[in-house]
């Protein structure tokens, strides 16, 4: 039951309950917020608020979802604030929304931010999402971590500075025009800026309809106090906020922090100290294949397999020991490059071939010819000016230049790249021979994984590690090619395959054959992931959930094999177009009109059932085709699915995956696994694995913490342990891999601008001691926690 009340000032320090929502339904109510207009002045002329939206000292209407809220007294001098208890332990979304009776018009202000004071009254740091919505329905999503403690000021720029260079006001944007997911602050100050996440930067500030604060994906309840929600003028822009931000080691040149490397000598000292302790020994209870040597011994098949043991799904290693997969993704150099701002004549670049099996961002270091280098020019001065140092084209460390022929998003569609991480590997490990540093890096990496307590090398591990016989690994492949495509209408990484096109099966077969050639039937390979985070559908609405079906119904069955399949399904079910029209509330003349393409109307209940059937039919064909290809070429290895993202895992697709995948994989960027959300695993009853998750912080010089925010490195380590606890205690999960081994480049990875602090090592290949200790703590107790006596 949902109850909504108007907040009033506290009387005798008592509090008024705003609402408690026991469901995840979105509440609606009329809202009349307090809005005190001050004299409008030029933002540059005053540092006073331009407008006070909420000071919580007067009448307030607001709506909450899965939360409690109350007005509380801060002190006699400081007045009142709004305290919100987010019931996030039980609810994936918990939030409060402020909506004016008439849209706010802030168009008179040229350069300003939405600011507020936040305090964390809870026991853990809290990541707060800020959504701002305009009258066109555009939403800008930002996020910030609020540390435990008293009030501090947080702001989100809405106009001016780097917001002015945003794209179309109806285009979803990941990056700033700089190519970074999050820019450095555009002025110096003590206040904290909300980190850009996604949405539309250039909102129509003449009609702002909604401001919401929420906690999402947490596994414990959170408490935040809010005060002084206001508009503030932006200080003067630092014209060089993007100039010279990268030092010679790829670190932040403008920010000092613990463990920052200041010289080559210091880099070597840190290296020597680590190597002196790195013996490459695994945990004492580990089998040859990192299974649980102290546990029961089951049937040994010589390869990894799955089995349900005492009500818990498990992997079983080649010798028959229980096995639980932990480890790191991206143990490769392909994603360590960043765009330099330079480019070459495209006629001098060897372009991609339509028969390529590897996506551009997975290819690794791509060299260009000397003829191409002669055509080098500045394609983005903004990017080129970020670097205080880059090697001469024919100088020392120039071998770490590369080229990216295509990018998913960012400042340039293609261009020159440089890998500071790889250059630092040569600085660290190439003293004896410049050509030996990668072999040394490989050896150090294997020793780290064993010493740190991990049981495997995660997805996107460089195939150079596949021949190792010290630690198991997970292989991967991509199905790309000139087959027909369909669309969900929200294709984040790209369109989806038309899985009924015979060419798709051909390319799946070629991909599996290539992976098999890399794996060489070794028992050290646990299994293979194929593809990643496909846009099968989103949960926010029926239109997004069934986007593949809806968009495909609008196409011609004679040229779109998936549409032809949908047509066959509906004809078999309804037989007559009259019966179909009645169920769907349509007026199609005949089946020929259905086949040629049409736009479905408002969704009926019968229609929703049919949408679900068609979506599952599509997904079943996808997983059947891929399974068959893997089974033919890698019969001894597990097929691990397609790594469904938590934002795109319709239950129909999960069911389809469970029919054919040996283990169903999910990428889950949350603070942990919410028990309520994952109850469906009991119905599926298949072993599952987490393919990606991470947490990041802002205390090591990077400008974006990642998708899940931590207060600092200590907090990041504790959040890692809490996340893994939720995986280990779930009887359906057989492992989880952290994304990723090394931090993103400070200026963003070349593929899409991600500039996250999510590594176990930084750009100088120096481990984060907090993360290493957390991994060791996890590893020591891993098997007892998972398979030991309750």
Short mmCIF file of C-alpha atoms in Angstrom, two decimals, residues 209-528:
data_model
loop_
_atom_site.label_atom_id
_atom_site.label_comp_id
_atom_site.label_asym_id
_atom_site.label_seq_id
_atom_site.Cartn_x
_atom_site.Cartn_y
_atom_site.Cartn_z
CA UNK A 209 9.97 19.07 -15.02
CA UNK A 210 11.65 16.79 -12.53
CA UNK A 211 14.64 16.30 -10.23
CA UNK A 212 15.16 12.94 -8.60
CA UNK A 213 17.74 11.42 -6.28
CA UNK A 214 17.96 7.65 -6.00
CA UNK A 215 19.94 4.68 -4.79
CA UNK A 216 20.13 1.82 -7.29
CA UNK A 217 21.53 -1.68 -7.14
CA UNK A 218 22.55 -1.54 -3.48
CA UNK A 219 22.30 -4.50 -1.13
CA UNK A 220 21.81 -2.57 2.12
CA UNK A 221 19.62 0.32 3.20
CA UNK A 222 21.09 3.82 2.87
CA UNK A 223 20.35 7.15 4.55
CA UNK A 224 21.05 10.56 3.04
CA UNK A 225 20.15 14.05 4.26
CA UNK A 226 19.45 16.76 1.67
CA UNK A 227 19.51 20.53 2.10
CA UNK A 228 19.75 23.78 0.16
CA UNK A 229 18.79 22.55 -3.30
CA UNK A 230 19.61 25.58 -5.43
CA UNK A 231 20.90 27.00 -8.67
CA UNK A 232 24.40 28.45 -8.48
CA UNK A 233 26.45 30.44 -11.01
CA UNK A 234 29.47 28.68 -12.44
CA UNK A 235 32.77 30.32 -11.48
CA UNK A 236 35.09 31.49 -14.21
CA UNK A 237 36.08 28.72 -16.59
CA UNK A 238 39.63 27.40 -16.34
CA UNK A 239 40.53 27.65 -20.02
CA UNK A 240 43.26 25.03 -19.56
CA UNK A 241 41.27 22.44 -17.61
CA UNK A 242 42.08 19.89 -20.35
CA UNK A 243 45.62 21.07 -21.16
CA UNK A 244 48.64 19.07 -19.98
CA UNK A 245 46.64 16.72 -17.78
CA UNK A 246 48.74 13.61 -18.60
CA UNK A 247 52.33 13.16 -17.45
CA UNK A 248 55.01 11.00 -19.08
CA UNK A 249 53.78 7.91 -17.21
CA UNK A 250 50.14 8.40 -18.22
CA UNK A 251 49.20 9.63 -14.74
CA UNK A 252 47.31 12.76 -13.75
CA UNK A 253 49.86 15.56 -14.09
CA UNK A 254 47.80 18.04 -12.06
CA UNK A 255 46.97 15.95 -9.01
CA UNK A 256 49.23 14.38 -6.42
CA UNK A 257 48.15 11.22 -4.65
CA UNK A 258 49.49 8.25 -2.74
CA UNK A 259 51.70 5.85 -4.72
CA UNK A 260 52.11 8.20 -7.67
CA UNK A 261 55.28 7.47 -9.65
CA UNK A 262 57.52 10.52 -10.08
CA UNK A 263 60.60 9.01 -11.73
CA UNK A 264 61.93 5.97 -13.53
CA UNK A 265 64.01 5.17 -10.45
CA UNK A 266 60.91 5.13 -8.29
CA UNK A 267 59.13 2.89 -10.81
CA UNK A 268 61.97 0.39 -10.55
CA UNK A 269 61.97 0.55 -6.75
CA UNK A 270 58.27 -0.25 -6.63
CA UNK A 271 58.82 -3.07 -9.12
CA UNK A 272 61.67 -4.60 -7.13
CA UNK A 273 59.72 -4.44 -3.86
CA UNK A 274 56.78 -6.30 -5.40
CA UNK A 275 58.87 -8.95 -7.19
CA UNK A 276 60.77 -9.72 -3.99
CA UNK A 277 57.52 -10.97 -2.43
CA UNK A 278 55.88 -12.45 -5.55
CA UNK A 279 56.58 -16.18 -5.39
CA UNK A 280 53.76 -17.35 -7.66
CA UNK A 281 52.44 -19.87 -5.13
CA UNK A 282 48.72 -20.60 -5.04
CA UNK A 283 46.62 -20.88 -1.88
CA UNK A 284 47.40 -24.02 0.14
CA UNK A 285 44.01 -25.66 -0.44
CA UNK A 286 44.19 -25.49 -4.25
CA UNK A 287 44.38 -28.39 -6.66
CA UNK A 288 46.47 -28.37 -9.82
CA UNK A 289 43.62 -26.57 -11.62
CA UNK A 290 42.85 -24.20 -8.71
CA UNK A 291 39.98 -26.33 -7.46
CA UNK A 292 39.31 -27.25 -3.82
CA UNK A 293 41.90 -29.89 -3.01
CA UNK A 294 40.62 -30.13 0.58
CA UNK A 295 37.09 -30.89 -0.54
CA UNK A 296 35.34 -33.95 -1.94
CA UNK A 297 36.60 -35.54 -5.12
CA UNK A 298 33.99 -36.14 -7.80
CA UNK A 299 34.13 -37.76 -11.21
CA UNK A 300 37.16 -36.59 -13.17
CA UNK A 301 36.58 -36.18 -16.93
CA UNK A 302 39.83 -34.42 -17.84
CA UNK A 303 38.00 -31.16 -18.57
CA UNK A 304 35.87 -28.67 -16.66
CA UNK A 305 32.21 -29.55 -16.25
CA UNK A 306 29.19 -28.61 -14.11
CA UNK A 307 27.38 -30.53 -11.38
CA UNK A 308 24.87 -29.74 -8.65
CA UNK A 309 26.33 -30.71 -5.29
CA UNK A 310 24.31 -30.56 -2.06
CA UNK A 311 21.85 -28.14 -3.64
CA UNK A 312 24.52 -25.79 -5.04
CA UNK A 313 25.62 -25.56 -8.63
CA UNK A 314 29.35 -26.03 -9.05
CA UNK A 315 32.07 -26.22 -11.61
CA UNK A 316 34.21 -29.36 -11.34
CA UNK A 317 37.84 -29.19 -12.41
CA UNK A 318 39.50 -31.74 -14.73
CA UNK A 319 40.69 -33.80 -11.75
CA UNK A 320 37.24 -33.91 -10.13
CA UNK A 321 37.65 -31.20 -7.48
CA UNK A 322 35.00 -28.57 -6.81
CA UNK A 323 35.92 -25.31 -8.50
CA UNK A 324 34.70 -21.71 -8.15
CA UNK A 325 35.85 -19.13 -10.72
CA UNK A 326 37.34 -15.84 -9.57
CA UNK A 327 39.65 -13.57 -11.51
CA UNK A 328 40.08 -10.47 -13.65
CA UNK A 329 38.95 -9.54 -17.16
CA UNK A 330 40.98 -7.70 -19.80
CA UNK A 331 44.39 -9.26 -19.19
CA UNK A 332 45.53 -7.89 -22.50
CA UNK A 333 46.87 -4.67 -24.00
CA UNK A 334 44.16 -4.08 -26.61
CA UNK A 335 42.18 -1.75 -24.37
CA UNK A 336 45.14 0.15 -22.93
CA UNK A 337 45.43 2.67 -25.78
CA UNK A 338 44.01 6.19 -25.90
CA UNK A 339 43.42 8.60 -28.80
CA UNK A 340 46.28 11.11 -29.11
CA UNK A 341 44.41 13.60 -31.30
CA UNK A 342 46.54 12.82 -34.36
CA UNK A 343 45.54 11.03 -37.54
CA UNK A 344 46.91 9.98 -40.94
CA UNK A 345 45.78 9.97 -44.56
CA UNK A 346 43.17 7.20 -44.74
CA UNK A 347 44.46 6.09 -48.12
CA UNK A 348 47.67 5.05 -46.33
CA UNK A 349 45.86 2.91 -43.73
CA UNK A 350 45.10 -0.77 -44.24
CA UNK A 351 41.35 -0.88 -43.63
CA UNK A 352 39.34 -3.71 -42.10
CA UNK A 353 38.38 -6.75 -44.12
CA UNK A 354 34.78 -7.98 -44.14
CA UNK A 355 36.04 -11.44 -43.17
CA UNK A 356 37.78 -10.23 -40.01
CA UNK A 357 36.86 -12.29 -36.95
CA UNK A 358 37.98 -9.82 -34.29
CA UNK A 359 36.32 -6.48 -33.45
CA UNK A 360 38.52 -3.43 -33.78
CA UNK A 361 38.85 -2.87 -30.03
CA UNK A 362 40.12 -6.43 -29.50
CA UNK A 363 42.79 -6.47 -32.20
CA UNK A 364 45.59 -5.03 -30.11
CA UNK A 365 48.46 -2.87 -31.27
CA UNK A 366 47.96 -2.05 -34.95
CA UNK A 367 51.00 -0.54 -36.62
CA UNK A 368 50.95 1.87 -39.55
CA UNK A 369 53.45 2.20 -42.36
CA UNK A 370 56.24 4.75 -42.56
CA UNK A 371 54.40 6.24 -45.55
CA UNK A 372 51.33 6.78 -43.38
CA UNK A 373 53.40 8.41 -40.63
CA UNK A 374 54.55 11.06 -43.11
CA UNK A 375 50.94 12.26 -43.39
CA UNK A 376 50.45 12.74 -39.63
CA UNK A 377 48.31 15.76 -38.72
CA UNK A 378 46.41 17.17 -35.73
CA UNK A 379 42.82 15.96 -35.98
CA UNK A 380 41.79 17.17 -32.51
CA UNK A 381 43.80 19.94 -30.86
CA UNK A 382 41.85 19.37 -27.65
CA UNK A 383 43.09 15.79 -27.49
CA UNK A 384 46.65 16.58 -28.58
CA UNK A 385 46.98 19.28 -25.91
CA UNK A 386 46.07 16.85 -23.10
CA UNK A 387 49.49 15.22 -23.17
CA UNK A 388 52.50 16.90 -21.57
CA UNK A 389 54.64 14.23 -23.23
CA UNK A 390 54.42 11.83 -26.15
CA UNK A 391 57.47 10.14 -27.70
CA UNK A 392 58.92 11.26 -31.00
CA UNK A 393 57.63 9.12 -33.85
CA UNK A 394 61.08 7.58 -34.35
CA UNK A 395 62.22 7.86 -30.74
CA UNK A 396 62.40 5.67 -27.67
CA UNK A 397 59.03 4.10 -26.73
CA UNK A 398 57.52 5.04 -30.11
CA UNK A 399 56.75 1.34 -30.57
CA UNK A 400 53.77 1.89 -28.27
CA UNK A 401 51.94 3.99 -30.82
CA UNK A 402 49.10 2.18 -32.54
CA UNK A 403 46.09 2.95 -34.71
CA UNK A 404 42.34 2.62 -34.28
CA UNK A 405 40.41 2.37 -37.56
CA UNK A 406 37.01 2.71 -35.92
CA UNK A 407 35.65 3.73 -32.53
CA UNK A 408 32.31 3.15 -30.85
CA UNK A 409 32.16 6.69 -29.47
CA UNK A 410 34.52 9.51 -28.72
CA UNK A 411 36.13 12.59 -30.26
CA UNK A 412 37.34 10.91 -33.44
CA UNK A 413 35.98 8.16 -35.65
CA UNK A 414 39.53 6.87 -36.11
CA UNK A 415 43.04 7.95 -35.30
CA UNK A 416 46.44 7.42 -33.76
CA UNK A 417 46.63 5.90 -30.29
CA UNK A 418 49.28 5.48 -27.62
CA UNK A 419 49.51 3.00 -24.74
CA UNK A 420 51.11 4.49 -21.63
CA UNK A 421 50.50 1.21 -19.84
CA UNK A 422 52.49 -0.76 -22.40
CA UNK A 423 55.23 1.89 -22.45
CA UNK A 424 55.48 1.56 -18.68
CA UNK A 425 55.78 -2.22 -19.03
CA UNK A 426 58.84 -1.68 -21.21
CA UNK A 427 60.20 0.83 -18.69
CA UNK A 428 59.68 -1.70 -15.88
CA UNK A 429 60.61 -5.01 -17.48
CA UNK A 430 62.62 -4.19 -20.61
CA UNK A 431 65.94 -3.21 -19.08
CA UNK A 432 67.75 -6.35 -20.21
CA UNK A 433 66.12 -6.44 -23.65
CA UNK A 434 63.44 -4.12 -25.07
CA UNK A 435 61.81 -7.14 -26.72
CA UNK A 436 61.46 -9.16 -23.51
CA UNK A 437 59.13 -6.95 -21.49
CA UNK A 438 55.91 -8.70 -22.60
CA UNK A 439 57.26 -12.11 -21.59
CA UNK A 440 58.17 -10.70 -18.18
CA UNK A 441 54.74 -9.05 -17.87
CA UNK A 442 53.07 -12.37 -18.67
CA UNK A 443 55.14 -14.15 -16.03
CA UNK A 444 54.46 -11.45 -13.40
CA UNK A 445 50.75 -11.50 -14.20
CA UNK A 446 50.44 -15.27 -13.73
CA UNK A 447 52.29 -15.07 -10.42
CA UNK A 448 50.06 -12.23 -9.28
CA UNK A 449 46.87 -14.11 -10.07
CA UNK A 450 48.03 -17.13 -8.08
CA UNK A 451 49.43 -15.12 -5.15
CA UNK A 452 46.36 -12.93 -4.98
CA UNK A 453 44.15 -15.99 -4.63
CA UNK A 454 42.34 -15.94 -7.97
CA UNK A 455 41.37 -19.22 -9.59
CA UNK A 456 41.25 -18.15 -13.25
CA UNK A 457 42.07 -15.61 -15.92
CA UNK A 458 38.82 -13.92 -16.92
CA UNK A 459 37.28 -12.97 -20.25
CA UNK A 460 39.32 -11.15 -22.89
CA UNK A 461 42.59 -12.63 -21.74
CA UNK A 462 45.27 -12.40 -24.40
CA UNK A 463 45.62 -15.80 -26.13
CA UNK A 464 49.36 -15.67 -25.32
CA UNK A 465 48.24 -16.90 -21.86
CA UNK A 466 46.31 -19.88 -23.27
CA UNK A 467 49.37 -22.13 -23.29
CA UNK A 468 50.09 -21.53 -19.62
CA UNK A 469 49.64 -24.55 -17.37
CA UNK A 470 49.51 -22.77 -14.04
CA UNK A 471 46.06 -21.19 -13.86
CA UNK A 472 42.84 -21.94 -15.82
CA UNK A 473 41.48 -19.38 -18.28
CA UNK A 474 38.25 -18.40 -20.02
CA UNK A 475 38.28 -18.02 -23.82
CA UNK A 476 36.11 -15.72 -25.92
CA UNK A 477 34.95 -15.08 -29.44
CA UNK A 478 32.77 -12.67 -31.42
CA UNK A 479 30.37 -13.41 -34.23
CA UNK A 480 30.81 -10.57 -36.71
CA UNK A 481 30.27 -10.57 -40.45
CA UNK A 482 28.08 -9.59 -43.35
CA UNK A 483 24.89 -11.29 -42.17
CA UNK A 484 21.58 -9.46 -42.00
CA UNK A 485 20.74 -7.43 -38.89
CA UNK A 486 17.73 -6.62 -36.77
CA UNK A 487 17.28 -3.88 -34.19
CA UNK A 488 15.90 -3.55 -30.70
CA UNK A 489 15.52 0.19 -31.24
CA UNK A 490 18.13 0.70 -28.52
CA UNK A 491 21.23 -1.04 -29.84
CA UNK A 492 23.92 0.13 -27.43
CA UNK A 493 26.94 -1.68 -28.85
CA UNK A 494 25.40 -2.22 -32.28
CA UNK A 495 22.58 -3.94 -34.18
CA UNK A 496 21.75 -7.57 -33.48
CA UNK A 497 22.19 -10.45 -35.92
CA UNK A 498 19.30 -11.78 -37.93
CA UNK A 499 19.78 -15.21 -36.43
CA UNK A 500 17.65 -16.90 -39.09
CA UNK A 501 19.92 -15.67 -41.87
CA UNK A 502 22.01 -18.72 -42.92
CA UNK A 503 25.06 -16.44 -43.05
CA UNK A 504 24.84 -16.00 -39.26
CA UNK A 505 25.28 -19.74 -38.72
CA UNK A 506 28.22 -19.71 -41.13
CA UNK A 507 29.96 -16.93 -39.23
CA UNK A 508 29.23 -18.60 -35.88
CA UNK A 509 30.94 -21.71 -37.21
CA UNK A 510 33.98 -19.74 -38.39
CA UNK A 511 34.22 -18.00 -35.00
CA UNK A 512 34.09 -21.26 -33.05
CA UNK A 513 36.70 -22.73 -35.35
CA UNK A 514 39.02 -19.79 -34.66
CA UNK A 515 38.55 -20.04 -30.88
CA UNK A 516 39.24 -23.77 -31.05
CA UNK A 517 42.49 -23.08 -32.91
CA UNK A 518 43.55 -20.72 -30.10
CA UNK A 519 42.49 -23.05 -27.26
CA UNK A 520 44.10 -26.15 -28.74
CA UNK A 521 41.83 -28.45 -26.69
CA UNK A 522 43.75 -27.70 -23.51
CA UNK A 523 42.10 -28.82 -20.25
CA UNK A 524 43.18 -25.48 -18.74
CA UNK A 525 40.36 -23.75 -20.63
CA UNK A 526 37.22 -23.65 -18.48
CA UNK A 527 34.93 -22.65 -21.33
CA UNK A 528 34.14 -20.03 -23.92
#
